[in-house]
Short mmCIF file of C-alpha atoms and ligand atoms in Angstrom, two decimals:
data_model
loop_
_atom_site.label_atom_id
_atom_site.label_comp_id
_atom_site.label_asym_id
_atom_site.label_seq_id
_atom_site.Cartn_x
_atom_site.Cartn_y
_atom_site.Cartn_z
CA MET A 1 0.00 0.00 0.00
CA SER A 2 1.38 3.43 -0.96
CA LYS A 3 0.54 7.00 -0.08
CA ILE A 4 0.83 9.13 -3.19
CA LEU A 5 0.98 12.89 -3.42
CA VAL A 6 -0.50 13.98 -6.75
CA THR A 7 0.07 17.62 -7.73
CA GLY A 8 -2.33 19.25 -10.18
CA GLY A 9 -4.88 16.47 -9.74
CA ALA A 10 -7.84 18.77 -10.44
CA GLY A 11 -6.69 19.38 -14.02
CA PHE A 12 -7.31 17.30 -17.10
CA ILE A 13 -4.67 14.57 -16.94
CA GLY A 14 -4.29 14.63 -13.15
CA SER A 15 -8.01 14.01 -12.55
CA ASN A 16 -8.05 11.16 -15.08
CA PHE A 17 -4.97 9.75 -13.34
CA ILE A 18 -6.58 9.87 -9.89
CA ARG A 19 -9.69 8.11 -11.21
CA TYR A 20 -7.51 5.54 -13.01
CA TRP A 21 -5.36 4.92 -9.94
CA LEU A 22 -8.17 4.61 -7.38
CA SER A 23 -9.93 2.03 -9.54
CA ARG A 24 -6.80 -0.08 -10.09
CA HIS A 25 -5.03 0.34 -6.74
CA PRO A 26 -7.94 0.56 -4.29
CA GLY A 27 -5.75 0.07 -1.18
CA ASP A 28 -3.62 3.15 -1.90
CA GLU A 29 -4.06 6.63 -0.47
CA MET A 30 -3.91 9.75 -2.61
CA ILE A 31 -3.52 13.36 -1.63
CA ASN A 32 -4.36 15.79 -4.41
CA LEU A 33 -2.55 19.13 -3.99
CA ASP A 34 -3.99 21.69 -6.38
CA LYS A 35 -4.17 25.48 -6.46
CA LEU A 36 -7.40 25.44 -8.52
CA THR A 37 -6.22 27.87 -11.15
CA TYR A 38 -8.61 28.52 -14.05
CA ALA A 39 -7.66 24.99 -15.26
CA GLY A 40 -8.36 23.20 -11.98
CA ASN A 41 -11.91 22.02 -11.39
CA LEU A 42 -13.10 19.73 -8.60
CA GLU A 43 -16.10 18.79 -10.76
CA ASN A 44 -13.56 16.58 -12.57
CA LEU A 45 -13.30 14.45 -9.43
CA LYS A 46 -16.87 14.19 -8.15
CA ASP A 47 -16.62 10.39 -8.25
CA ALA A 48 -13.40 10.36 -6.16
CA GLU A 49 -14.75 12.63 -3.42
CA GLY A 50 -15.69 10.64 -0.35
CA LYS A 51 -13.60 7.58 -1.34
CA PRO A 52 -11.66 6.45 1.74
CA GLY A 53 -8.20 6.75 0.13
CA TYR A 54 -8.68 10.19 -1.41
CA ARG A 55 -8.10 13.67 0.04
CA PHE A 56 -7.99 17.11 -1.62
CA VAL A 57 -5.73 19.89 -0.35
CA LEU A 58 -6.08 23.38 -1.75
CA GLY A 59 -2.60 24.81 -2.11
CA ASP A 60 0.16 26.09 -4.33
CA ILE A 61 3.25 24.05 -5.17
CA THR A 62 5.27 27.25 -4.76
CA ASN A 63 4.26 27.37 -1.07
CA VAL A 64 7.23 25.73 0.62
CA ASP A 65 5.44 24.94 3.91
CA ILE A 66 2.52 23.13 2.26
CA VAL A 67 4.84 21.25 -0.08
CA ARG A 68 7.17 20.08 2.70
CA ASP A 69 4.33 19.08 4.97
CA LEU A 70 2.65 16.95 2.28
CA VAL A 71 5.82 15.44 0.83
CA ARG A 72 6.81 14.34 4.35
CA GLN A 73 3.51 12.46 4.69
CA CYS A 74 3.78 10.56 1.37
CA ASP A 75 5.85 7.72 -0.11
CA LEU A 76 5.80 8.99 -3.65
CA ILE A 77 5.03 12.15 -5.65
CA VAL A 78 3.41 12.20 -9.09
CA HIS A 79 3.84 15.74 -10.35
CA PHE A 80 1.32 17.06 -12.89
CA ALA A 81 0.79 20.63 -11.65
CA ALA A 82 1.75 23.14 -14.31
CA GLU A 83 0.63 26.01 -16.42
CA SER A 84 0.01 23.95 -19.54
CA HIS A 85 -1.33 26.09 -22.40
CA VAL A 86 1.15 27.30 -25.04
CA ASP A 87 -0.98 30.28 -26.15
CA ARG A 88 -1.16 31.62 -22.58
CA SER A 89 2.63 31.36 -22.24
CA ILE A 90 2.99 33.52 -25.34
CA ILE A 91 0.82 36.22 -23.75
CA ASP A 92 2.52 36.08 -20.32
CA ALA A 93 5.16 33.56 -19.24
CA GLY A 94 5.43 34.69 -15.59
CA GLU A 95 3.17 32.04 -14.00
CA PHE A 96 4.82 29.36 -16.18
CA ILE A 97 8.21 30.10 -14.63
CA LYS A 98 6.80 30.25 -11.09
CA THR A 99 4.79 27.04 -11.20
CA ASN A 100 6.65 24.93 -13.73
CA VAL A 101 10.19 25.81 -12.69
CA VAL A 102 10.14 27.14 -9.11
CA GLY A 103 7.30 24.81 -8.03
CA THR A 104 9.10 21.76 -9.43
CA GLN A 105 12.33 22.75 -7.66
CA LEU A 106 10.53 23.06 -4.31
CA LEU A 107 9.02 19.60 -4.76
CA LEU A 108 12.44 18.17 -5.65
CA GLN A 109 14.05 19.77 -2.62
CA ALA A 110 11.36 18.36 -0.32
CA ALA A 111 11.66 14.93 -2.00
CA LYS A 112 15.41 15.04 -1.39
CA ASP A 113 15.12 16.17 2.24
CA PHE A 114 12.53 13.49 3.08
CA ASP A 115 14.01 10.85 0.75
CA LYS A 116 10.91 10.29 -1.42
CA ARG A 117 10.57 9.14 -5.02
CA MET A 118 9.22 11.59 -7.60
CA HIS A 119 7.74 11.06 -11.04
CA HIS A 120 7.68 14.20 -13.18
CA VAL A 121 5.09 14.51 -15.95
CA SER A 122 6.59 16.39 -18.88
CA THR A 123 6.04 16.96 -22.56
CA ASP A 124 7.45 16.13 -25.99
CA GLU A 125 7.55 19.90 -26.61
CA VAL A 126 10.91 20.08 -24.79
CA TYR A 127 12.44 18.61 -27.97
CA GLY A 128 11.18 21.43 -30.21
CA ALA A 129 9.61 20.81 -33.62
CA LEU A 130 9.99 18.25 -36.41
CA SER A 131 9.52 19.11 -40.06
CA LEU A 132 6.86 17.60 -42.33
CA GLU A 133 9.58 16.49 -44.73
CA THR A 134 11.12 13.81 -42.48
CA LYS A 135 9.81 10.69 -40.78
CA LYS A 136 11.88 11.43 -37.66
CA ARG A 137 10.35 11.02 -34.21
CA PHE A 138 11.50 12.32 -30.84
CA ASN A 139 13.13 9.83 -28.50
CA GLU A 140 14.88 10.03 -25.16
CA ALA A 141 18.19 10.94 -26.84
CA SER A 142 16.73 13.87 -28.81
CA PRO A 143 18.37 17.18 -27.85
CA PHE A 144 16.28 19.73 -25.98
CA ASN A 145 15.23 22.61 -28.23
CA PRO A 146 12.11 24.21 -26.70
CA THR A 147 10.51 26.96 -28.77
CA SER A 148 7.63 28.38 -26.69
CA PRO A 149 7.92 29.87 -23.18
CA TYR A 150 5.75 26.94 -21.97
CA ALA A 151 8.11 24.37 -23.52
CA ALA A 152 11.15 26.25 -22.16
CA SER A 153 9.69 26.18 -18.64
CA LYS A 154 9.03 22.42 -18.91
CA ALA A 155 12.55 21.84 -20.29
CA ALA A 156 13.97 23.77 -17.32
CA SER A 157 11.95 21.60 -14.94
CA ASP A 158 13.17 18.39 -16.64
CA HIS A 159 16.78 19.57 -16.27
CA LEU A 160 16.20 20.27 -12.58
CA VAL A 161 14.74 16.79 -12.07
CA MET A 162 17.79 15.16 -13.66
CA ALA A 163 20.15 17.49 -11.80
CA TYR A 164 18.66 16.36 -8.46
CA HIS A 165 19.13 12.76 -9.55
CA HIS A 166 22.75 13.20 -10.62
CA THR A 167 23.80 15.46 -7.76
CA HIS A 168 21.82 14.06 -4.87
CA GLY A 169 20.92 10.55 -6.04
CA LEU A 170 17.22 11.44 -5.81
CA SER A 171 14.98 8.66 -7.10
CA VAL A 172 13.22 10.22 -10.11
CA THR A 173 11.60 9.29 -13.39
CA ILE A 174 10.25 11.53 -16.18
CA SER A 175 7.65 10.91 -18.86
CA ASN A 176 7.74 13.12 -21.98
CA CYS A 177 4.45 12.54 -23.72
CA SER A 178 2.58 13.84 -26.73
CA ASN A 179 -0.79 15.67 -26.94
CA ASN A 180 -3.41 14.06 -24.71
CA PHE A 181 -7.12 14.06 -25.46
CA GLY A 182 -10.16 12.66 -23.67
CA PRO A 183 -12.81 13.59 -21.11
CA TYR A 184 -12.47 16.61 -18.78
CA GLN A 185 -9.98 18.45 -21.02
CA PHE A 186 -10.28 22.20 -20.63
CA PRO A 187 -11.89 23.66 -23.77
CA GLU A 188 -8.99 25.99 -24.55
CA LYS A 189 -7.10 23.03 -26.05
CA PHE A 190 -7.72 22.22 -29.69
CA ILE A 191 -9.92 19.09 -29.58
CA PRO A 192 -12.31 20.13 -26.77
CA LEU A 193 -12.41 23.70 -28.11
CA ALA A 194 -13.44 22.38 -31.52
CA ILE A 195 -16.08 20.00 -30.13
CA THR A 196 -17.66 22.52 -27.75
CA ASN A 197 -17.62 25.35 -30.30
CA LEU A 198 -19.41 23.13 -32.80
CA LEU A 199 -21.94 22.03 -30.18
CA GLU A 200 -22.64 25.72 -29.56
CA GLY A 201 -23.00 26.43 -33.29
CA LYS A 202 -19.70 28.38 -33.41
CA LYS A 203 -16.89 28.01 -35.93
CA VAL A 204 -13.57 26.35 -35.11
CA PRO A 205 -10.49 28.60 -35.29
CA VAL A 206 -7.71 26.81 -37.18
CA TYR A 207 -4.29 28.43 -36.89
CA GLY A 208 -2.35 29.17 -40.08
CA ASP A 209 -2.67 26.57 -42.83
CA GLY A 210 -3.91 23.87 -40.42
CA LEU A 211 -1.20 21.47 -41.58
CA TYR A 212 0.36 21.14 -38.12
CA VAL A 213 0.77 17.59 -36.92
CA ARG A 214 0.35 16.26 -33.39
CA ASP A 215 0.77 12.73 -32.02
CA TRP A 216 -2.57 12.27 -30.24
CA LEU A 217 -2.48 10.15 -27.07
CA TYR A 218 -5.68 9.05 -25.34
CA VAL A 219 -5.43 10.11 -21.70
CA ASP A 220 -5.96 6.57 -20.32
CA ASP A 221 -2.95 5.34 -22.30
CA HIS A 222 -0.92 8.09 -20.65
CA CYS A 223 -2.20 7.12 -17.17
CA ARG A 224 -1.31 3.47 -17.80
CA ALA A 225 2.16 4.49 -18.99
CA ILE A 226 2.75 6.36 -15.73
CA ASP A 227 1.53 3.33 -13.78
CA LEU A 228 4.05 1.14 -15.67
CA ILE A 229 6.85 3.64 -15.03
CA LEU A 230 6.07 3.66 -11.31
CA GLU A 231 6.07 -0.12 -11.27
CA LYS A 232 8.98 -0.95 -13.58
CA GLY A 233 10.75 2.29 -14.57
CA GLN A 234 14.43 2.73 -13.83
CA THR A 235 15.35 5.60 -11.57
CA GLY A 236 17.07 8.45 -13.41
CA GLN A 237 15.36 7.43 -16.64
CA THR A 238 13.16 9.34 -19.07
CA TYR A 239 10.39 7.61 -21.02
CA CYS A 240 8.85 9.04 -24.20
CA ILE A 241 5.15 8.20 -24.44
CA GLY A 242 3.13 8.56 -27.64
CA GLY A 243 -0.20 7.54 -29.06
CA MET A 244 -1.58 5.54 -31.96
CA THR A 245 -1.95 8.24 -34.61
CA LYS A 246 0.11 8.17 -37.76
CA SER A 247 0.66 11.80 -38.76
CA VAL A 248 -2.76 13.40 -38.53
CA ASN A 249 -2.83 17.15 -39.08
CA ASN A 250 -5.19 19.65 -37.46
CA LEU A 251 -7.38 19.97 -40.55
CA ALA A 252 -7.81 16.20 -40.69
CA VAL A 253 -8.73 16.18 -36.97
CA ILE A 254 -11.35 18.89 -37.51
CA LYS A 255 -12.81 17.09 -40.50
CA LYS A 256 -13.21 13.94 -38.40
CA ILE A 257 -14.97 15.92 -35.65
CA LEU A 258 -17.23 17.66 -38.19
CA LYS A 259 -18.20 14.28 -39.63
CA LEU A 260 -18.96 12.86 -36.18
CA LEU A 261 -21.23 15.85 -35.48
CA GLY A 262 -22.81 15.86 -38.93
CA GLN A 263 -21.56 19.37 -39.72
CA GLY A 264 -19.91 20.87 -42.80
CA GLU A 265 -16.51 22.40 -43.55
CA GLU A 266 -17.99 25.91 -43.56
CA MET A 267 -17.56 25.65 -39.77
CA ILE A 268 -13.77 25.87 -40.18
CA GLU A 269 -12.36 29.37 -39.80
CA PHE A 270 -8.71 29.91 -40.71
CA VAL A 271 -7.19 32.44 -38.32
CA LYS A 272 -3.81 34.08 -37.75
CA ASP A 273 -1.11 31.56 -36.90
CA ARG A 274 0.34 31.03 -33.41
CA PRO A 275 3.73 32.80 -33.18
CA GLY A 276 6.55 30.24 -33.29
CA HIS A 277 4.06 27.44 -34.01
CA ASP A 278 5.80 24.02 -33.93
CA ARG A 279 5.09 22.20 -37.21
CA ARG A 280 5.10 18.59 -36.10
CA TYR A 281 5.47 16.40 -33.02
CA ALA A 282 5.90 12.62 -33.16
CA VAL A 283 7.10 10.32 -30.42
CA ASP A 284 9.08 7.11 -30.63
CA TRP A 285 7.93 5.08 -27.61
CA SER A 286 10.13 2.02 -28.24
CA ARG A 287 12.07 2.36 -24.96
CA ALA A 288 8.81 2.33 -23.01
CA LYS A 289 7.71 -0.72 -25.01
CA LYS A 290 10.99 -2.58 -24.43
CA GLU A 291 11.49 -1.76 -20.75
CA LEU A 292 7.91 -1.43 -19.50
CA GLY A 293 5.75 -3.33 -21.97
CA TYR A 294 3.94 -0.09 -22.89
CA ARG A 295 1.95 0.30 -26.08
CA PRO A 296 -0.98 2.62 -26.72
CA GLU A 297 -4.25 0.67 -26.71
CA HIS A 298 -6.76 3.34 -27.68
CA ASP A 299 -7.34 3.84 -31.39
CA PHE A 300 -7.51 7.53 -32.34
CA ASP A 301 -10.68 7.41 -34.44
CA GLU A 302 -12.57 5.25 -31.96
CA TYR A 303 -11.62 7.36 -28.93
CA LEU A 304 -12.11 10.64 -30.76
CA LYS A 305 -15.69 9.42 -31.29
CA GLN A 306 -16.00 8.53 -27.60
CA THR A 307 -14.57 11.91 -26.62
CA VAL A 308 -17.08 13.72 -28.84
CA GLU A 309 -19.86 11.66 -27.22
CA TRP A 310 -18.54 12.50 -23.74
CA TYR A 311 -18.77 16.25 -24.48
CA GLN A 312 -22.25 15.76 -25.94
CA LYS A 313 -23.37 13.98 -22.75
CA ASN A 314 -21.62 16.36 -20.36
CA GLU A 315 -22.76 19.73 -21.62
CA PRO A 316 -23.33 21.16 -18.09
CA TRP A 317 -19.66 20.41 -17.27
CA TRP A 318 -18.23 22.34 -20.23
CA GLN A 319 -20.88 25.07 -20.13
CA ASN A 320 -19.81 25.77 -16.51
CA VAL A 321 -16.19 25.77 -17.54
CA LYS A 322 -16.72 28.04 -20.52
CA SER A 323 -18.84 30.47 -18.50
CA GLY A 324 -16.39 30.42 -15.57
CA GLU A 325 -19.23 29.42 -13.21
CA TYR A 326 -17.20 26.58 -11.65
CA ARG A 327 -14.69 29.14 -10.39
CA GLU A 328 -17.34 31.23 -8.65
CA TYR A 329 -18.60 28.09 -6.89
CA TYR A 330 -15.18 27.06 -5.61
CA GLN A 331 -14.34 30.62 -4.62
CA THR A 332 -17.34 30.49 -2.29
CA GLN A 333 -16.40 27.02 -1.01
CA TYR A 334 -12.73 27.73 -0.42
CA GLY A 335 -12.69 31.49 -0.01
CA LYS A 336 -10.40 31.98 -3.00
P1 NAD B 401 -4.19 21.35 -16.90
O1 NAD B 401 -3.86 22.75 -17.25
O2 NAD B 401 -5.48 20.76 -17.33
O3 NAD B 401 -4.13 21.17 -15.30
C1 NAD B 401 -3.10 21.72 -14.53
C2 NAD B 401 -3.50 21.58 -13.06
O4 NAD B 401 -2.44 22.11 -12.25
C3 NAD B 401 -4.77 22.39 -12.69
O5 NAD B 401 -5.62 21.62 -11.88
C4 NAD B 401 -4.22 23.59 -11.92
O6 NAD B 401 -5.13 24.10 -10.97
C5 NAD B 401 -2.99 22.98 -11.27
N1 NAD B 401 -1.97 23.99 -10.93
C6 NAD B 401 -1.49 24.97 -11.74
N2 NAD B 401 -0.60 25.71 -11.06
C7 NAD B 401 -0.52 25.20 -9.81
C8 NAD B 401 0.24 25.52 -8.67
N3 NAD B 401 1.09 26.56 -8.66
N4 NAD B 401 0.10 24.77 -7.55
C9 NAD B 401 -0.78 23.72 -7.54
N5 NAD B 401 -1.53 23.38 -8.58
C10 NAD B 401 -1.39 24.09 -9.73
O7 NAD B 401 -2.95 20.48 -17.41
P2 NAD B 401 -2.93 19.03 -18.06
O8 NAD B 401 -3.22 19.15 -19.50
O9 NAD B 401 -3.70 18.11 -17.20
O10 NAD B 401 -1.37 18.71 -17.92
C11 NAD B 401 -0.85 18.08 -16.75
C12 NAD B 401 0.65 17.92 -16.91
O11 NAD B 401 0.94 17.16 -18.07
C13 NAD B 401 1.40 19.24 -17.07
O12 NAD B 401 2.61 19.14 -16.35
C14 NAD B 401 1.66 19.34 -18.57
O13 NAD B 401 2.85 20.08 -18.82
C15 NAD B 401 1.85 17.87 -18.92
N6 NAD B 401 1.51 17.51 -20.30
C16 NAD B 401 0.26 17.78 -20.80
C17 NAD B 401 -0.07 17.35 -22.09
C18 NAD B 401 -1.42 17.60 -22.70
O14 NAD B 401 -1.62 17.27 -23.86
N7 NAD B 401 -2.40 18.13 -21.97
C19 NAD B 401 0.90 16.67 -22.86
C20 NAD B 401 2.18 16.47 -22.33
C21 NAD B 401 2.46 16.86 -21.03
O1 DAU B 402 2.72 18.00 -27.13
C1 DAU B 402 2.29 18.04 -25.81
C2 DAU B 402 1.64 19.38 -25.52
O2 DAU B 402 0.38 19.38 -26.18
C3 DAU B 402 1.45 19.66 -24.04
O3 DAU B 402 2.71 19.74 -23.43
C4 DAU B 402 0.67 20.95 -23.81
O4 DAU B 402 0.40 21.11 -22.42
C5 DAU B 402 -0.65 20.87 -24.56
O5 DAU B 402 -1.34 22.10 -24.43
C6 DAU B 402 -0.41 20.54 -26.03
O6 DAU B 402 0.20 21.65 -26.74
P1 DAU B 402 -0.28 22.08 -28.21
O7 DAU B 402 0.08 23.49 -28.41
O8 DAU B 402 0.15 21.08 -29.22
O9 DAU B 402 -1.89 21.88 -28.00
P2 DAU B 402 -3.12 22.77 -28.41
O10 DAU B 402 -4.33 21.98 -28.09
O11 DAU B 402 -3.04 24.16 -27.89
O12 DAU B 402 -2.98 22.85 -30.00
C7 DAU B 402 -2.97 21.67 -30.80
C8 DAU B 402 -2.76 22.10 -32.24
O13 DAU B 402 -3.95 22.81 -32.68
C9 DAU B 402 -1.61 23.05 -32.46
O14 DAU B 402 -1.03 22.81 -33.73
C10 DAU B 402 -2.28 24.43 -32.46
C11 DAU B 402 -3.62 24.15 -33.09
N1 DAU B 402 -4.73 25.01 -32.65
C12 DAU B 402 -4.95 25.17 -31.33
C13 DAU B 402 -5.99 25.95 -30.87
C14 DAU B 402 -6.21 26.15 -29.38
C15 DAU B 402 -5.57 25.60 -33.60
O15 DAU B 402 -5.38 25.44 -34.82
N2 DAU B 402 -6.60 26.37 -33.15
C16 DAU B 402 -6.85 26.59 -31.82
O16 DAU B 402 -7.80 27.32 -31.49
#
């Protein structure tokens, strides 16, 4: 039986991870430390509330006292908390440095002082961009070349994690994964933004020429990969985690969503491109396959369909998120 500190568990991937973990490891205890930024929403965890092993703590990973107190109580940290949206980092990178860099360092320091293991959830964006002209994929040996302030902050956090391992012998692992999709994803990200806009009768903004390629990973595959890393991963090791898609660009993704919703291509609106937009990401997950037995199990088309259906069935969830109503509710509950 383990006691796990999850940071950022009220966000998209963290909440899916908590649900995944509680169903597969029912004897374990989980503490979810989350600041409830605009991206954190306890509605994502309604089914975990009240379960004997689960506890929520409202707090900031840059608050040294909270972090040290909780790390001391746990056996293991799974660190999701971050500012995660590239477009926001282009507008203002300040919070990205505070949370993603300073917050990660405080967790590492506490893990070192109390001799705890830490798994750091990172991104394939630390490796920069691939071109459309090659078949190359990122792997664990790819050089870091982050291009957005978000990616740079995650790259800095990855370097800190490895520095604590090399200098202090801290027991760490890192996963660098591709674009996740699935239920409870905040509708600022491309897939849920597209689905919810279309459900509201609004057009979908497509940046630039729309020929940008992402390696879509269903969130449950990511959760299972982290589980495998915690069980079998080597300390000091990074694992690249990718999905099942073979080079699908944003226009192709939109066309699939339009088809699922029975709508036409007039709902696509080409808009100004994202500054510094990375052309392509693709992940080679062969190390994770060899060492952990990982392979993605969720087919992109099938789970895109299920994701569309989830947003259709859960309109009150995303309407609250889009209107900001969930924040007012938790401000009253927690005095934020
Ligand atoms: P998200 O934005 O949905 O959730 C982030 C969570 O962290 C929120 O609940 C937020 O309240 C919390 N948080 C933010 N700042 C905090 C702070 N200072 N203290 C405590 N909590 C704080 O993010 P996500 O998409 O679930 O991503 C989770 C992690 O996975 C991030 O580290 C991200 O970099 C990484 N990642 C995401 C993707 C993706 O496609 N979404 C892909 C690769 C890696
Ligand atoms: O690769 C992993 C990363 O994936 C994670 O580390 C990030 O946290 C996560 O946000 C995601 O980054 P992207 O920038 O790839 O995701 P986003 O959903 O913002 O955009 C996906 C693609 O869609 C990208 O090419 C930009 C494009 N896009 C996005 C939005 C929001 C549009 O064309 N229109 C849009 O309105």
